[in-house]
PDB file of C-alpha atoms in Angstrom:
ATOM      1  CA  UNK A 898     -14.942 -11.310   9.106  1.00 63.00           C
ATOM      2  CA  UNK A 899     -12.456 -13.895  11.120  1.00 79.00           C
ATOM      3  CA  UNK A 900      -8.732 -13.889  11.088  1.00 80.00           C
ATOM      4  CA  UNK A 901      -8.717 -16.512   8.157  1.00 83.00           C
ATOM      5  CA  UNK A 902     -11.040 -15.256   6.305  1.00 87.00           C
ATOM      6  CA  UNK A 903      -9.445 -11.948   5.996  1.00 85.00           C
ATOM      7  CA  UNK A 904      -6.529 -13.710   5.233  1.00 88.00           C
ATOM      8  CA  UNK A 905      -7.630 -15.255   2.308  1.00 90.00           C
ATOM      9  CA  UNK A 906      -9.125 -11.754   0.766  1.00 90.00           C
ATOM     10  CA  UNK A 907      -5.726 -10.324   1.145  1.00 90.00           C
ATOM     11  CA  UNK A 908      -3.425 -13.332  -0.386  1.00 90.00           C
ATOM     12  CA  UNK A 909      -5.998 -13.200  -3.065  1.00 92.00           C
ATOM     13  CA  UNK A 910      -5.867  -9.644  -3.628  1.00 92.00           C
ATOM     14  CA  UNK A 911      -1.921  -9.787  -3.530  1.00 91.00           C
ATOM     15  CA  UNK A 912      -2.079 -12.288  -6.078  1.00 92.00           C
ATOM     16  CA  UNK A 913      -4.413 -10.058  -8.317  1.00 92.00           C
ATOM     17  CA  UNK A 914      -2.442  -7.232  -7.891  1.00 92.00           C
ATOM     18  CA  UNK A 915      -1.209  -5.343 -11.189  1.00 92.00           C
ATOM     19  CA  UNK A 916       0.983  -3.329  -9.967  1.00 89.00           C
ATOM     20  CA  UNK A 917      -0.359  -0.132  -9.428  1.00 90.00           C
ATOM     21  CA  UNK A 918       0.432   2.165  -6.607  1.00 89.00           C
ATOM     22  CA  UNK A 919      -3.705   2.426  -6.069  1.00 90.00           C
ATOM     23  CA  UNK A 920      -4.284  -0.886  -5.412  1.00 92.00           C
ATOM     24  CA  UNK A 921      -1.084  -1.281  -3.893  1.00 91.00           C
ATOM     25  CA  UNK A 922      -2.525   1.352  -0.921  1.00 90.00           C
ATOM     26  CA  UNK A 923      -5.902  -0.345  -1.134  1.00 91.00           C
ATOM     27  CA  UNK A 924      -4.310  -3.943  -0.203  1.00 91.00           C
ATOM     28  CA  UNK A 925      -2.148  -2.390   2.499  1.00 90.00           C
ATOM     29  CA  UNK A 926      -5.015  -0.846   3.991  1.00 90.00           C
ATOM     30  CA  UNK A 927      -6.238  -3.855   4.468  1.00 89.00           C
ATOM     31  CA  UNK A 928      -3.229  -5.167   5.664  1.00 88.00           C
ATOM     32  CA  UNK A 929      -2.524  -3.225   8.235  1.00 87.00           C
ATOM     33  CA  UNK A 930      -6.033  -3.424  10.274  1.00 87.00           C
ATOM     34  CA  UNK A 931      -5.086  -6.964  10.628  1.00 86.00           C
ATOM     35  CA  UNK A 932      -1.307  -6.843  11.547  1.00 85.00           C
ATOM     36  CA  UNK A 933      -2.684  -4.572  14.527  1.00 85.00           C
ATOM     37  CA  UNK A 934      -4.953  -7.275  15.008  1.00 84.00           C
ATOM     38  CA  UNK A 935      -2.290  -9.282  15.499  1.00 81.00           C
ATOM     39  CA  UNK A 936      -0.243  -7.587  17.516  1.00 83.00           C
ATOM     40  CA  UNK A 937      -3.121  -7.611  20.434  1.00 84.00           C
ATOM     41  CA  UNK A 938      -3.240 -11.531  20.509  1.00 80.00           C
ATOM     42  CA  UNK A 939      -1.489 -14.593  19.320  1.00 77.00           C
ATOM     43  CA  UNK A 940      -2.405 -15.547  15.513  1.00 75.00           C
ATOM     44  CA  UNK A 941      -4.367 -18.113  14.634  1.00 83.00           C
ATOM     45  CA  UNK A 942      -2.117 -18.079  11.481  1.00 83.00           C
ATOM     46  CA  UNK A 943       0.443 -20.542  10.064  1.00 85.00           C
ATOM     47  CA  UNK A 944       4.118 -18.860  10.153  1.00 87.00           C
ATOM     48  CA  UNK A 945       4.128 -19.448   6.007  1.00 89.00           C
ATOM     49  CA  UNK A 946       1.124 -17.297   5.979  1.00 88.00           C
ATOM     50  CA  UNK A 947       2.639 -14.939   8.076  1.00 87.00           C
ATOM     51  CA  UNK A 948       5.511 -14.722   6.126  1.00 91.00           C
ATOM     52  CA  UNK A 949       3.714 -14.442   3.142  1.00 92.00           C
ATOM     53  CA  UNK A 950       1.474 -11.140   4.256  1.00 90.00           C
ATOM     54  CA  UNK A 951       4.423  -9.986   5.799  1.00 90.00           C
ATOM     55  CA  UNK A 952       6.686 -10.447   1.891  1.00 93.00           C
ATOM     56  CA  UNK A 953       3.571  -8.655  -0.157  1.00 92.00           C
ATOM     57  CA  UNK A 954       3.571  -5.721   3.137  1.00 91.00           C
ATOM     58  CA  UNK A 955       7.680  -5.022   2.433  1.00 92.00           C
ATOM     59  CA  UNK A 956       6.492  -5.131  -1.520  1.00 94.00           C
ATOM     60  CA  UNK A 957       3.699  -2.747  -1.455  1.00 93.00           C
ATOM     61  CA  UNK A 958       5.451  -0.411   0.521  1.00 92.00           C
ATOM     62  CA  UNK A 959       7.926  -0.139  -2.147  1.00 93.00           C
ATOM     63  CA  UNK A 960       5.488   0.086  -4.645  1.00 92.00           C
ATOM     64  CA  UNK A 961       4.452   2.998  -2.867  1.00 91.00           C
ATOM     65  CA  UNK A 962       7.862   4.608  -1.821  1.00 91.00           C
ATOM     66  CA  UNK A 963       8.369   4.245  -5.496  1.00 92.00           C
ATOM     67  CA  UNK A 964       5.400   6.072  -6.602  1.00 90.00           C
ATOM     68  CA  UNK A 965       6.057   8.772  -4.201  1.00 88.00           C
ATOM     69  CA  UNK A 966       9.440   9.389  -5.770  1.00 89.00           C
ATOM     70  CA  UNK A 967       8.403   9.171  -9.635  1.00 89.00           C
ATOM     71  CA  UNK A 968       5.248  12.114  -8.560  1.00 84.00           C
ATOM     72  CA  UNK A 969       8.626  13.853  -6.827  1.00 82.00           C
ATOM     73  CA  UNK A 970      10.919  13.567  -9.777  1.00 84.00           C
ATOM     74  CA  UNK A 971       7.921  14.604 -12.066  1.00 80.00           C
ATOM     75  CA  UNK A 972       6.801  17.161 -10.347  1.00 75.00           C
ATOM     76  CA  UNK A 973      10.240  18.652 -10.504  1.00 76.00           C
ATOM     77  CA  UNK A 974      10.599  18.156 -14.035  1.00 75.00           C
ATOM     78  CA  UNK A 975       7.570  20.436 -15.171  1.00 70.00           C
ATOM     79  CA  UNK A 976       8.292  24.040 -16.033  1.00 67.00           C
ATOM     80  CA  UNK A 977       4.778  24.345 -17.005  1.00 72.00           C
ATOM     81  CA  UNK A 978       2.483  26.348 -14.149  1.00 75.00           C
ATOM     82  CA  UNK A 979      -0.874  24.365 -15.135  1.00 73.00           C
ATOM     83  CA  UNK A 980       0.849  20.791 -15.496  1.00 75.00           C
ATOM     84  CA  UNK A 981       2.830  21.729 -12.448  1.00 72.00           C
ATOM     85  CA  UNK A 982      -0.689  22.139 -10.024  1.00 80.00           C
ATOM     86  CA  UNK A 983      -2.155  19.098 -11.602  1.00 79.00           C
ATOM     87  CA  UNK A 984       0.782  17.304 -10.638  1.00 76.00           C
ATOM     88  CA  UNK A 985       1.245  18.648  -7.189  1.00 79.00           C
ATOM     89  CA  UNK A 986      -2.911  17.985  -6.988  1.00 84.00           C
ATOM     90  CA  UNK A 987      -2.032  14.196  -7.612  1.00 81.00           C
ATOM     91  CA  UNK A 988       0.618  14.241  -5.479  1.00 79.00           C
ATOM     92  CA  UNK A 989      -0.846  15.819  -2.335  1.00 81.00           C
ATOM     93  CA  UNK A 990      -4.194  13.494  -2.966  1.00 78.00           C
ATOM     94  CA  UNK A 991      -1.301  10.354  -3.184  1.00 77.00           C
ATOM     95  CA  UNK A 992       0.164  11.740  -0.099  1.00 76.00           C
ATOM     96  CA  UNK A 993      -2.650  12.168   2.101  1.00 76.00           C
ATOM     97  CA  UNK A 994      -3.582   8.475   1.143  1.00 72.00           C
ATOM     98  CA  UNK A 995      -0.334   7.050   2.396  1.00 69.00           C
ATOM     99  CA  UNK A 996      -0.177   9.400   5.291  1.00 65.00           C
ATOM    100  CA  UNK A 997      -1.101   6.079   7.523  1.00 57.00           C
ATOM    101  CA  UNK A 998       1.388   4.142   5.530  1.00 56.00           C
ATOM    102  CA  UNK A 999       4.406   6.472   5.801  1.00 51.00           C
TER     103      UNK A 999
END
């Protein structure tokens, strides 16, 4: 898949997204294969597309930073042991997931 191309997938996807901190990691995976992409060699890009991966990259990252502090706060909250390890479960699989993110 070109430069362009890949482009396109991810303004569409940003424009899909719902919000979620799951897609949110699934469009910045894509995201950031292609900003190292760019980092190699000049873009083939227009600076408003640019600017626009880089606005949805700052916004999905605080989706995410978000996320991570609502599993933080909730996991804190529960007295119960059971809800506590499903939470921490969640949490740990959400962590490892951002791991290249963070």
């Amino acid at each position: 898949m070109d430069e362009q191309q890949a482009v396109k997938l991810i303004l569409a996807s940003l424009a899909a997204f719902d919000g979620s901190a799951q897609m949110a990691l699934e469009i910045v995976n894509q995201l950031e294969p292609l900003f190292a992409q760019l980092q190699t060699r000049p873009p083939q890009l227009s600076e408003a597309e640019l600017r626009q991966l880089e606005a949805g990259y700052n916004h999905l990252i605080a989706v995410l930073a978000a996320e991570r502090r609502n599993l933080s706060k909730q996991l804190s909250e529960l007295s119960g042991p059971k809800q506590k390890r499903i939470v921490n479960a969640y949490s740990k699989h959400m962590k490892s997931s951002m791991k290249m993110t963070f």
